[in-house]
C-alpha atoms as an extended CHARMM CRD file, in Angstrom:
* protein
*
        74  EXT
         1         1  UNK       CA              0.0000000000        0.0000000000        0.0000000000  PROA      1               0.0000000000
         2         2  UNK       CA              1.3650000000        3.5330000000       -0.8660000000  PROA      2               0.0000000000
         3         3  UNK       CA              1.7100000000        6.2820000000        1.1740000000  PROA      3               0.0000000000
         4         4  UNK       CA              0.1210000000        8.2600000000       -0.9170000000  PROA      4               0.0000000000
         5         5  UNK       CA             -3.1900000000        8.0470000000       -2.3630000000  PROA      5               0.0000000000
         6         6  UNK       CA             -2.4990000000       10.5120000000       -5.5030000000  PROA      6               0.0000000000
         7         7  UNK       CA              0.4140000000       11.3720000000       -7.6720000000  PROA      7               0.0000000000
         8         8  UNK       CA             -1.2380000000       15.0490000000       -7.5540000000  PROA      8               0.0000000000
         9         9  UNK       CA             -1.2660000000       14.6330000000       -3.1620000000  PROA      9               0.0000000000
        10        10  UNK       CA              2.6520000000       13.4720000000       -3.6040000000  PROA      10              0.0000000000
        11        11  UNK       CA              3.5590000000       16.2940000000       -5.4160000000  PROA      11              0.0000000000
        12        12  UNK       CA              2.1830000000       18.7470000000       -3.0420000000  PROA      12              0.0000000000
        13        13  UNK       CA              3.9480000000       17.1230000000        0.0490000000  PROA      13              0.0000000000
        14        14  UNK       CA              6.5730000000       17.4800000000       -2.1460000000  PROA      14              0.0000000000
        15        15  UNK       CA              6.4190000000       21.1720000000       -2.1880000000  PROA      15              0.0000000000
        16        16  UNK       CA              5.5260000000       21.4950000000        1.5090000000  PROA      16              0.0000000000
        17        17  UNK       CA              9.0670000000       19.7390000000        2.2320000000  PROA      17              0.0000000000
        18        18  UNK       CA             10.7870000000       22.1780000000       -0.2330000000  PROA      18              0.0000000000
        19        19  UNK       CA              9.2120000000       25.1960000000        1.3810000000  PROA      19              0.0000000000
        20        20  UNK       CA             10.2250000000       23.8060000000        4.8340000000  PROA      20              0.0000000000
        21        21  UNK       CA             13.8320000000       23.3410000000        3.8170000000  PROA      21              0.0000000000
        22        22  UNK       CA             13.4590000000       26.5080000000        2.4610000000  PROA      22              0.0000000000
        23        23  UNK       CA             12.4790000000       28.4950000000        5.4470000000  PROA      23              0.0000000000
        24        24  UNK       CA             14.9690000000       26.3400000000        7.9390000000  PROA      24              0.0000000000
        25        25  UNK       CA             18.0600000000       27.4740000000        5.3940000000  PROA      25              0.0000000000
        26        26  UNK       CA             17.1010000000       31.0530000000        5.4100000000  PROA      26              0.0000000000
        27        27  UNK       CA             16.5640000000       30.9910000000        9.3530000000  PROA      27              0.0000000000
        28        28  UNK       CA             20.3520000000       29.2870000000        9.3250000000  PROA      28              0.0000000000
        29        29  UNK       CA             21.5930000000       31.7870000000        6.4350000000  PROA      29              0.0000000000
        30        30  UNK       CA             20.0830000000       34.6680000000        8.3540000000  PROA      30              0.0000000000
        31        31  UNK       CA             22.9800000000       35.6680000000       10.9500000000  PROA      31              0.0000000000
        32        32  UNK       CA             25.7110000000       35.3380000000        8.9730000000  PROA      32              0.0000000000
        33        33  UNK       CA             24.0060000000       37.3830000000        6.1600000000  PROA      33              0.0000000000
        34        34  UNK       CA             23.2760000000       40.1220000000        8.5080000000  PROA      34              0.0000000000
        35        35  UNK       CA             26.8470000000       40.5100000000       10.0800000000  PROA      35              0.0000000000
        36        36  UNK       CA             28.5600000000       40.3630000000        6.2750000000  PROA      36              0.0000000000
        37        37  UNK       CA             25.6190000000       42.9680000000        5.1870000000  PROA      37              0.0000000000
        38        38  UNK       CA             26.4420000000       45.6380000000        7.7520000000  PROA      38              0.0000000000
        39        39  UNK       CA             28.1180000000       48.1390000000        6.1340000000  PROA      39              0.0000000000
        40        40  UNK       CA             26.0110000000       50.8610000000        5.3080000000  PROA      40              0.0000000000
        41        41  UNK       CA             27.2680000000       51.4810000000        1.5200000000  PROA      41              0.0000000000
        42        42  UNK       CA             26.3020000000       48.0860000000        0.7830000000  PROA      42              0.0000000000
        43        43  UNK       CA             22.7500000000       48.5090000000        2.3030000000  PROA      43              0.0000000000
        44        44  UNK       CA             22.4730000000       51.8390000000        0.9240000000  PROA      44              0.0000000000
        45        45  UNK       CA             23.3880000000       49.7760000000       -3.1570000000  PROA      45              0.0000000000
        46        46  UNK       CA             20.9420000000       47.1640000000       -2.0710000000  PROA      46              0.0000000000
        47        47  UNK       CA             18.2600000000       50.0350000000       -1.3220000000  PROA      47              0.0000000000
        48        48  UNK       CA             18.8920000000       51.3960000000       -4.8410000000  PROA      48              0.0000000000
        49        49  UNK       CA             18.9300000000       48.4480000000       -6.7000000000  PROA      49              0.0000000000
        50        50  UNK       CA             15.2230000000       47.9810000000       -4.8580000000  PROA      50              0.0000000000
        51        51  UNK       CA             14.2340000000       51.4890000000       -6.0840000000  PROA      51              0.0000000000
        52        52  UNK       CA             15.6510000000       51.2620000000       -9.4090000000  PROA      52              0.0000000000
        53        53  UNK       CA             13.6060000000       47.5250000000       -9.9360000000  PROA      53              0.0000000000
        54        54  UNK       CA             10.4450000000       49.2270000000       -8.5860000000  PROA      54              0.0000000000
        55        55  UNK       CA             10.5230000000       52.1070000000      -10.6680000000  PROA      55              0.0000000000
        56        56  UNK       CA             11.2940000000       49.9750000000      -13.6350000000  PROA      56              0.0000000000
        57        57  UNK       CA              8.2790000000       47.6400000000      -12.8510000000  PROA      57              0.0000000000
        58        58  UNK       CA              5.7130000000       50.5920000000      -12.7640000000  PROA      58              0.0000000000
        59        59  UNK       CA              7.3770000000       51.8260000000      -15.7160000000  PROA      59              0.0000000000
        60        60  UNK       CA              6.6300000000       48.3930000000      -17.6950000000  PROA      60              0.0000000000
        61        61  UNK       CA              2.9870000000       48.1940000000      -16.0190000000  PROA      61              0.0000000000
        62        62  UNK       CA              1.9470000000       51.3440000000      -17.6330000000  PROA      62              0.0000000000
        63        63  UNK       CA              3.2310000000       50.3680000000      -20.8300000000  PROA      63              0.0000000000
        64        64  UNK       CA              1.7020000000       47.3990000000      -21.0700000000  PROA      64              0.0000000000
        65        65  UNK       CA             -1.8070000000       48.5820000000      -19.3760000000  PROA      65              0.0000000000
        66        66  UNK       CA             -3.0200000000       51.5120000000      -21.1790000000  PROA      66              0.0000000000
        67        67  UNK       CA             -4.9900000000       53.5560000000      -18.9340000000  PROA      67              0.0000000000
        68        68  UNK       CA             -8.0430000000       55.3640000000      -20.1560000000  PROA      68              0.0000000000
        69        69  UNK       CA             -8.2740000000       59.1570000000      -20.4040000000  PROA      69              0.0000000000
        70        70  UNK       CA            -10.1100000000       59.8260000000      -16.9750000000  PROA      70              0.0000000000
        71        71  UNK       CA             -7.1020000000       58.3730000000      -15.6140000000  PROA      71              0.0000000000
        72        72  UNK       CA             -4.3740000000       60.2920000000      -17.1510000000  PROA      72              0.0000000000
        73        73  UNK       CA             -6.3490000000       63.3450000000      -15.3590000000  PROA      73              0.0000000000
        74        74  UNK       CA             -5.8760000000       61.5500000000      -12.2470000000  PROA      74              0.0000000000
């Protein structure tokens, strides 16, 4: 008899392991991340590399969506 009843219900335990390996790694990762990250040029790249990617994102939404006229006014 097989643990599983599906092959659809084995893949999804499947992806519950990966997501908890996942989130014990990061907790593990976490520390030594934040001590090699400290320096405050390297946060301040990391916080314009973040700004840069959001601005390019809303940039590409508009293009793609194009808004009506009521909502140019706005």
């Amino acid at each position: 008899m097989s643990v599983f009843r599906t092959r659809k219900e084995k893949q999804l335990w499947f992806y519950v392991i990966v997501i908890l390996v996942a989130i014990f790694s990061v907790l593990a990762i976490g520390r030594p991340l934040q001590e090699m990250l400290r320096d405050q040029n390297t946060q301040a790249g990391f916080f314009l590399i973040g700004m840069l990617l959001t601005g390019a994102t809303i940039v590409v939404h508009g293009l793609k969506v194009r808004p009506a006229k009521v909502e140019w006014v706005i």
